[in-house]
C-alpha cells in the first residue's frame, strides 16, 4: 500500500510532530516551465512546473518541450528525484520520456544507486513502458512508477475524473468513452531500469489524508484522497521526511488529480540557558557518570531531538521533557498544484490555508460582447476553469497566494503592452473574488518564492480545516446558487440551482 511520509522512532523517543525536523526550514520556490494549454505558442510552452525544496527539484507535469525549458531555467536535472503527473493529456505528459533521458548524469556510480520516483494516474506506467521499450531507451538510474487508482467500488466513471465526477460521466462504470479503461485490459512488461511500483487507492494505506476528517465521497461524486508514499530512498531525498505529499481527484475529461505538498511543523528553539543549570550540578554529574554519560551537557541534544532525559535533582530522579525547554513549533508550508479541473472541491480540505495554490484558468470573459456565465458554461463543458472559478475556490480555501496558469493560446505570455494588459485583466477578475494583491498570472520561467511561515503553533498540531471540506463545499454551493449556470445543467460536477 501507499504508506505515509513520517519516520518511526524508538520506544525511548518522545515524538511530537515536527521535533525531528530542523529548526531552520529549507528554502522553497516554484518555477513555471510552461503555462499554455493544449499546444505551445511562440510565448508559452505547454504545462510543466518545478518545485525546489532545499537542493532537490520536484517536477509536476511535463508537457512536450519541458527539457528545453529546463535548459533555460535554474532547474538542476541531476537533482530531480521525484516527478508527479496530474493527468495523461499530452500537454501534461508527452515530455516525460525525454525528461527521463535528460535527468540522467554521467556519474555511473552515483546513478546506480539513484531512484527517480514517478507518480500519476493509472495508465502512466503503461505509457512509459511503451515509449521507453519501443525506443530501446535505458536510463542509468532506476525508476519506480506508482499509480493513483480509485477505490474498487467507486471506479473513475466514464471519461475519468480520478475517482471524482467526470464531465458528462456517470459514476460506478469502469469504462472510458464506452470502453473499459485500458489499464484493466493489458499490462506491458516491466522496463529493465524499472522497480515494480504500487497501485495506490484512497484507503489502502490506512491513512486519512485530511488529518482525521472524512476523506470519503462527499455526496457530489467525489472519491477519497490519497496519501502518497515517501521516496523509495529517503537518504537521497531528505525532503521526504520534512514534507508529506497528498493527491485528490479533480473533475476533468480524464482522470485528473491535484497534488498537495505539506511541510511538517518545525521545532522551536532550545532554551539552553534554562536547561544548563539543572544539568551541570555536581549531583547530576555524578549520576550521569554512573550511567555512562561523561558530559551531562550532551543531554541537550537528546532534548532537542524530542527525547526525554533523566537527571538527579535533590536526591530524586527527575524526568526532563522536551516541552520544558523547546519553544513553540513553526507551522509548515502548504503548496497545492492542481491539474486540469472544472471542480476541485475534493481537494478542499487538504488545500485549506495553502501558502501557494497553482490553479488553471484556461479561458476568461474578456471581450465586451462575451457573457461571463456563457464563458463559464463553455469552459466547464471542456473540464476547465476560468479566473473567477479558480479564485472562488481559492477564497473558500483561505489560500494566501493564487497563481493562475494553463492559459488558452489566445493569451500571449510575452512582455508586450498588449499581453501585459490582458494578463492584468485576467488577474483582476480573480482579485475581485479573492481580494488583496495575492493573485498572479504565470509566465514561462517565472519563479515564485515560498517563504517559511513566521507564526507559531502548539507542538504536534496541524493547519487543517475544522470540518474537512464541508466549509468549502458549502461556500462554493452558495456562490453557485448566486451564479446559476443554466446552460450546463448536464455537467454533474456543477450543481446549478435555478
XYZ file of C-alpha atoms in Angstrom:
498
model
C 0.000 0.000 0.000
C 0.956 3.658 -0.230
C 2.389 4.453 3.181
C 2.763 7.849 4.787
C 5.834 10.055 4.837
C 6.695 10.050 8.532
C 9.549 8.007 10.009
C 9.215 5.975 13.175
C 11.087 6.353 16.429
C 12.317 4.105 19.216
C 10.358 3.450 22.394
C 12.618 5.924 24.186
C 11.711 8.676 21.738
C 9.024 11.072 22.863
C 7.827 12.080 19.402
C 5.936 15.287 18.750
C 5.220 16.012 15.133
C 7.884 18.375 13.876
C 10.516 17.874 16.591
C 12.571 15.649 14.327
C 12.536 18.414 11.663
C 15.356 21.006 11.837
C 14.688 24.437 13.282
C 15.671 26.134 10.025
C 13.242 25.308 7.168
C 14.638 24.554 3.734
C 14.308 27.280 1.117
C 11.455 26.628 -1.301
C 10.382 28.139 -4.610
C 8.140 27.336 -7.570
C 9.252 27.640 -11.216
C 6.758 27.658 -14.097
C 8.317 25.769 -17.022
C 5.208 26.001 -19.204
C 1.941 27.927 -18.842
C -0.012 27.180 -22.042
C -2.933 24.841 -22.522
C -3.220 22.244 -25.291
C -0.334 23.376 -27.525
C 2.746 25.579 -27.237
C 2.830 29.066 -28.695
C 5.679 31.397 -29.502
C 5.434 32.839 -25.991
C 4.355 29.889 -23.858
C 5.290 26.225 -23.608
C 2.760 23.607 -22.535
C 2.334 22.622 -18.907
C 5.367 21.983 -16.744
C 6.317 23.015 -13.225
C 9.263 22.591 -10.895
C 9.352 22.915 -7.119
C 12.682 23.494 -5.409
C 12.935 22.414 -1.784
C 16.446 22.801 -0.484
C 18.710 21.319 -3.152
C 16.088 18.911 -4.529
C 13.931 19.631 -7.570
C 10.468 18.102 -7.958
C 8.714 18.139 -11.343
C 4.927 18.448 -11.530
C 3.694 17.821 -15.085
C 5.944 17.549 -18.064
C 4.496 18.590 -21.401
C 6.423 18.368 -24.653
C 9.461 20.661 -24.645
C 9.913 20.682 -20.878
C 13.564 19.706 -21.176
C 14.147 22.747 -23.410
C 12.576 24.913 -20.713
C 14.796 23.313 -18.095
C 17.803 24.369 -20.182
C 16.598 27.948 -19.874
C 15.881 27.741 -16.148
C 17.830 27.150 -12.952
C 16.429 23.625 -12.551
C 19.255 21.121 -11.980
C 18.344 17.922 -13.891
C 20.622 15.743 -11.780
C 18.785 16.882 -8.637
C 15.360 15.723 -9.835
C 14.320 12.860 -7.580
C 10.545 12.945 -7.940
C 8.084 13.561 -10.788
C 4.312 13.946 -10.392
C 1.888 13.881 -13.334
C -1.611 15.318 -12.852
C -3.247 13.602 -15.838
C -2.407 11.907 -19.110
C -3.394 14.528 -21.642
C -0.414 15.080 -23.901
C 0.200 18.702 -22.959
C 0.950 17.493 -19.429
C 2.956 14.300 -20.030
C 4.361 13.972 -23.562
C 7.664 15.454 -22.433
C 8.223 12.841 -19.718
C 10.209 10.249 -21.734
C 12.582 12.935 -22.949
C 12.959 14.357 -19.461
C 13.848 10.917 -18.125
C 16.717 10.806 -20.603
C 17.856 14.305 -19.695
C 17.997 13.925 -15.920
C 20.481 11.051 -16.069
C 24.045 12.104 -15.286
C 27.403 10.733 -16.407
C 28.327 9.724 -12.845
C 27.703 5.993 -13.234
C 28.456 5.182 -9.595
C 26.024 7.780 -8.294
C 23.341 6.867 -10.841
C 23.473 3.167 -9.943
C 22.026 3.966 -6.505
C 19.661 6.689 -7.678
C 15.913 6.104 -7.832
C 13.563 8.513 -9.593
C 10.095 8.245 -8.098
C 7.242 8.916 -10.549
C 3.573 9.211 -9.529
C 0.494 9.742 -11.672
C -2.949 8.457 -12.624
C -3.498 4.881 -13.736
C -2.105 4.258 -17.204
C 1.114 6.207 -16.643
C 3.121 3.027 -16.117
C 1.991 1.535 -19.409
C 2.635 4.804 -21.234
C 6.220 4.995 -20.036
C 6.930 1.328 -20.667
C 5.569 1.525 -24.215
C 7.619 4.620 -25.038
C 10.881 3.530 -23.436
C 10.768 -0.117 -24.543
C 9.827 0.545 -28.161
C 12.562 3.179 -28.467
C 15.159 0.947 -26.739
C 15.725 3.685 -24.178
C 17.505 2.789 -20.958
C 18.233 5.042 -18.019
C 21.435 4.947 -15.917
C 19.285 5.243 -12.799
C 16.372 3.119 -11.638
C 12.821 4.450 -11.554
C 9.562 3.470 -9.904
C 6.095 4.380 -11.145
C 3.244 4.449 -8.626
C -0.283 4.867 -9.971
C -3.294 6.514 -8.325
C -6.335 4.273 -8.611
C -9.879 4.978 -7.445
C -11.433 2.725 -4.841
C -12.622 -0.573 -6.356
C -16.302 0.152 -5.662
C -16.162 3.733 -6.997
C -14.254 3.415 -10.252
C -13.483 6.585 -12.129
C -16.552 6.575 -14.335
C -16.971 7.461 -17.985
C -14.096 9.668 -19.110
C -12.247 9.523 -15.823
C -12.331 12.021 -13.034
C -9.728 10.136 -10.992
C -12.405 8.900 -8.611
C -14.381 12.127 -8.910
C -17.264 13.045 -11.138
C -16.165 13.355 -14.735
C -17.581 15.821 -17.192
C -20.551 14.140 -18.792
C -19.824 10.953 -16.856
C -21.817 8.579 -14.695
C -20.013 7.111 -11.705
C -19.568 3.431 -10.964
C -18.748 2.334 -14.529
C -15.203 1.125 -15.189
C -15.199 2.473 -18.706
C -13.816 5.449 -20.578
C -15.732 6.733 -23.571
C -17.717 3.485 -23.638
C -14.625 1.274 -23.449
C -13.082 -0.447 -20.454
C -10.195 1.570 -19.033
C -7.081 0.322 -20.833
C -5.206 -0.218 -17.568
C -7.697 -3.006 -16.870
C -7.155 -4.532 -20.326
C -3.396 -5.015 -20.690
C -0.106 -4.563 -18.864
C 3.213 -4.154 -20.641
C 6.363 -5.921 -19.424
C 8.483 -4.134 -16.853
C 11.336 -1.958 -18.128
C 14.891 -3.158 -17.300
C 15.582 0.032 -15.315
C 12.255 -0.089 -13.513
C 11.463 -1.063 -9.940
C 7.985 -2.550 -9.559
C 5.621 0.197 -8.451
C 2.390 0.101 -6.497
C -1.210 0.969 -7.244
C -2.407 3.364 -4.563
C -6.086 3.532 -3.695
C -7.503 6.219 -1.415
C -7.704 3.949 1.613
C -5.210 1.126 1.012
C -2.632 2.556 3.417
C -4.964 3.095 6.354
C -4.201 6.800 6.471
C -6.629 9.687 6.263
C -5.098 12.440 4.195
C -7.371 15.006 5.812
C -5.749 14.531 9.224
C -8.684 12.921 10.949
C -11.526 14.249 8.808
C -13.660 12.287 6.423
C -11.993 11.802 3.035
C -14.678 9.637 1.508
C -17.259 10.556 -1.083
C -18.773 13.918 -0.204
C -22.114 13.293 -1.823
C -21.158 15.136 -5.000
C -19.489 12.241 -6.803
C -16.001 12.897 -5.447
C -13.900 9.981 -4.282
C -11.366 9.903 -1.484
C -7.879 11.353 -1.350
C -4.515 9.618 -1.486
C -1.638 9.874 0.945
C 1.435 9.177 -1.160
C 4.375 7.022 -0.092
C 7.733 8.675 0.562
C 10.618 8.473 -1.865
C 11.946 4.872 -2.093
C 15.372 6.094 -0.996
C 14.933 8.797 1.682
C 18.724 9.080 2.077
C 18.973 10.826 -1.296
C 15.622 12.561 -0.877
C 15.676 14.149 2.579
C 12.662 16.228 1.592
C 10.545 13.094 2.032
C 10.954 13.363 5.793
C 10.125 17.065 6.022
C 7.258 17.170 3.530
C 4.314 14.870 3.002
C 2.584 14.623 -0.373
C -1.110 14.023 -0.960
C -3.326 13.821 -4.028
C -7.021 14.401 -4.591
C -9.291 13.838 -7.613
C -10.383 16.684 -9.859
C -13.248 16.776 -12.343
C -11.950 16.786 -15.915
C -12.441 14.782 -19.105
C -9.907 12.122 -17.990
C -8.522 11.028 -14.637
C -7.011 14.203 -13.188
C -5.578 14.968 -9.762
C -4.171 17.809 -7.743
C -1.081 17.406 -5.556
C -0.671 18.955 -2.130
C 2.778 19.273 -0.586
C 2.535 19.729 3.185
C 5.552 20.628 5.232
C 5.728 19.271 8.755
C 5.968 21.804 11.583
C 9.470 22.929 12.519
C 10.560 22.536 16.095
C 11.145 25.581 18.194
C 14.486 26.731 19.568
C 16.078 25.103 22.583
C 16.311 27.273 25.704
C 19.763 26.039 26.707
C 20.091 28.707 29.401
C 17.148 27.233 31.284
C 18.357 23.633 30.982
C 22.060 24.127 31.648
C 21.923 24.878 35.434
C 19.961 21.675 36.046
C 22.391 19.537 34.044
C 25.741 20.692 35.445
C 25.142 20.303 39.160
C 27.679 18.089 40.946
C 24.839 15.788 41.981
C 23.735 15.242 38.366
C 27.292 14.979 37.046
C 27.927 12.057 39.388
C 24.605 10.439 38.449
C 25.332 10.736 34.732
C 28.842 9.332 35.243
C 27.352 6.242 36.886
C 25.038 5.667 33.907
C 27.872 6.123 31.415
C 27.444 9.749 30.323
C 30.668 11.713 30.656
C 29.297 15.114 29.659
C 25.857 15.991 31.097
C 25.519 18.805 28.549
C 25.161 16.135 25.837
C 21.645 15.646 27.170
C 20.712 18.919 25.450
C 20.991 17.154 22.119
C 18.603 14.437 23.253
C 16.076 17.030 24.380
C 16.442 18.827 21.040
C 15.681 15.579 19.193
C 12.483 15.078 21.202
C 13.800 12.638 23.799
C 13.092 12.896 27.497
C 16.110 12.564 29.790
C 16.613 11.636 33.425
C 18.671 13.696 35.865
C 19.364 13.609 39.593
C 17.976 16.602 41.457
C 17.610 16.964 45.223
C 18.339 13.264 45.667
C 15.473 12.334 43.309
C 15.459 11.020 39.750
C 13.666 13.647 37.706
C 12.471 13.340 34.091
C 13.033 16.404 31.922
C 10.732 16.646 28.906
C 11.496 18.442 25.623
C 8.399 20.599 26.069
C 10.008 22.088 29.178
C 12.778 23.730 27.148
C 11.753 23.822 23.469
C 9.727 26.747 22.181
C 6.571 26.525 20.105
C 6.900 24.979 16.668
C 6.541 26.964 13.464
C 3.759 25.885 11.120
C 4.768 24.159 7.909
C 4.037 25.434 4.420
C 1.378 24.054 2.066
C 1.706 24.047 -1.736
C -1.282 22.993 -3.864
C -0.749 22.255 -7.569
C -3.913 21.421 -9.468
C -4.206 19.688 -12.791
C -6.946 20.458 -15.301
C -10.250 20.848 -13.460
C -13.728 22.298 -13.527
C -14.481 21.267 -9.940
C -11.802 20.916 -7.273
C -13.776 20.606 -4.045
C -12.499 17.073 -3.288
C -9.140 18.727 -2.664
C -10.503 21.469 -0.425
C -9.681 20.001 2.967
C -6.066 19.333 2.035
C -5.550 22.709 0.370
C -7.082 24.783 3.139
C -4.783 27.635 4.152
C -2.317 26.913 1.332
C 0.607 29.297 1.082
C 0.589 28.837 -2.707
C -2.129 27.468 -4.963
C -1.436 26.949 -8.661
C -4.762 26.704 -10.481
C -5.649 26.582 -14.153
C -7.587 29.429 -15.781
C -7.894 28.281 -19.368
C -10.499 30.790 -20.544
C -11.747 34.205 -19.444
C -14.534 36.564 -20.484
C -12.517 39.488 -21.874
C -14.454 40.665 -24.919
C -17.177 43.249 -24.362
C -19.776 41.105 -26.092
C -18.939 37.987 -24.041
C -21.285 36.973 -21.247
C -19.279 35.644 -18.304
C -21.831 32.953 -17.437
C -21.728 31.687 -21.026
C -17.916 31.589 -20.943
C -18.041 29.694 -17.651
C -20.543 27.222 -19.086
C -18.445 26.631 -22.193
C -15.269 26.272 -20.144
C -16.836 23.784 -17.741
C -18.141 21.697 -20.644
C -14.485 21.085 -21.574
C -13.473 20.321 -18.000
C -11.639 23.596 -17.377
C -11.857 26.707 -15.201
C -11.985 30.477 -15.550
C -10.168 33.023 -13.334
C -13.390 33.609 -11.408
C -13.854 29.900 -10.775
C -10.255 29.491 -9.637
C -10.473 32.489 -7.327
C -13.790 31.329 -5.856
C -12.250 28.023 -4.892
C -9.073 29.681 -3.589
C -11.078 32.144 -1.499
C -13.162 29.386 0.035
C -9.947 27.531 0.903
C -8.373 30.558 2.575
C -5.406 30.499 0.187
C -2.681 33.085 0.787
C -1.421 33.315 -2.805
C -3.074 32.200 -6.054
C -1.144 31.870 -9.311
C -3.161 31.274 -12.484
C -1.749 29.203 -15.339
C -2.699 26.919 -18.276
C -3.879 29.768 -20.482
C -5.536 29.480 -23.873
C -3.356 30.226 -26.888
C -5.342 33.472 -27.254
C -3.474 34.901 -24.273
C 0.172 35.566 -25.065
C 2.825 35.359 -22.399
C 5.370 37.923 -23.554
C 6.256 41.345 -22.168
C 4.390 43.362 -24.783
C 1.991 46.037 -23.560
C -0.937 44.166 -25.102
C -0.057 40.897 -23.359
C 0.545 42.543 -20.016
C -2.781 44.356 -20.255
C -4.645 41.101 -20.962
C -2.948 39.331 -18.063
C -3.801 42.270 -15.802
C -7.480 41.934 -16.746
C -7.406 38.187 -16.060
C -5.699 38.783 -12.748
C -8.210 41.476 -11.792
C -11.138 39.103 -12.409
C -9.654 36.742 -9.846
C -8.712 39.552 -7.464
C -12.302 40.802 -7.416
C -13.294 37.468 -5.908
C -10.244 36.640 -3.817
C -9.416 40.148 -2.678
C -5.991 41.534 -1.862
C -2.941 41.583 -4.097
C -2.021 37.921 -3.880
C -3.150 36.926 -7.380
C -0.640 36.458 -10.186
C -0.725 35.253 -13.777
C 2.133 32.901 -14.524
C 4.630 33.398 -17.329
C 7.104 30.825 -18.557
C 10.224 30.618 -16.351
C 8.648 32.798 -13.668
C 9.810 31.869 -10.173
C 7.744 32.363 -7.028
C 9.396 32.190 -3.628
C 7.595 30.290 -0.860
C 8.984 31.730 2.378
C 8.819 29.864 5.651
C 5.948 30.750 7.937
C 6.573 33.038 10.882
C 3.599 32.133 13.041
C 3.952 29.628 15.847
C 1.738 26.700 16.712
C 1.422 24.261 19.567
C 3.712 21.280 19.048
C 2.003 18.460 17.194
C -0.827 20.493 15.706
C -1.631 20.805 12.004
C -3.142 23.593 9.947
C -6.295 21.909 8.663
C -9.921 22.733 8.138
C -12.009 22.163 11.271
C -14.570 20.151 9.321
C -12.729 18.788 6.305
C -14.109 20.016 3.002
C -17.617 20.800 4.295
C -16.958 24.515 4.798
C -15.541 24.916 1.306
C -18.287 22.809 -0.224
C -20.990 24.966 1.342
C -19.240 28.175 0.287
C -18.896 27.018 -3.309
C -22.527 25.949 -3.445
C -23.556 29.368 -2.139
C -21.599 31.037 -4.947
C -23.136 28.654 -7.470
C -26.636 29.496 -6.288
C -25.867 33.172 -6.800
C -24.464 32.409 -10.275
C -26.859 29.896 -11.785
C -25.253 28.467 -14.911
C -28.356 27.142 -16.603
C -26.681 26.022 -19.807
C -24.549 23.420 -18.039
C -27.196 21.541 -16.079
C -25.946 18.321 -17.617
C -22.492 18.789 -16.130
C -22.661 16.642 -12.990
C -19.705 18.311 -11.299
C -21.533 21.668 -11.004
C -24.815 21.910 -9.079
C -26.702 24.825 -10.547
C -29.804 25.951 -8.649
C -32.484 27.585 -10.748
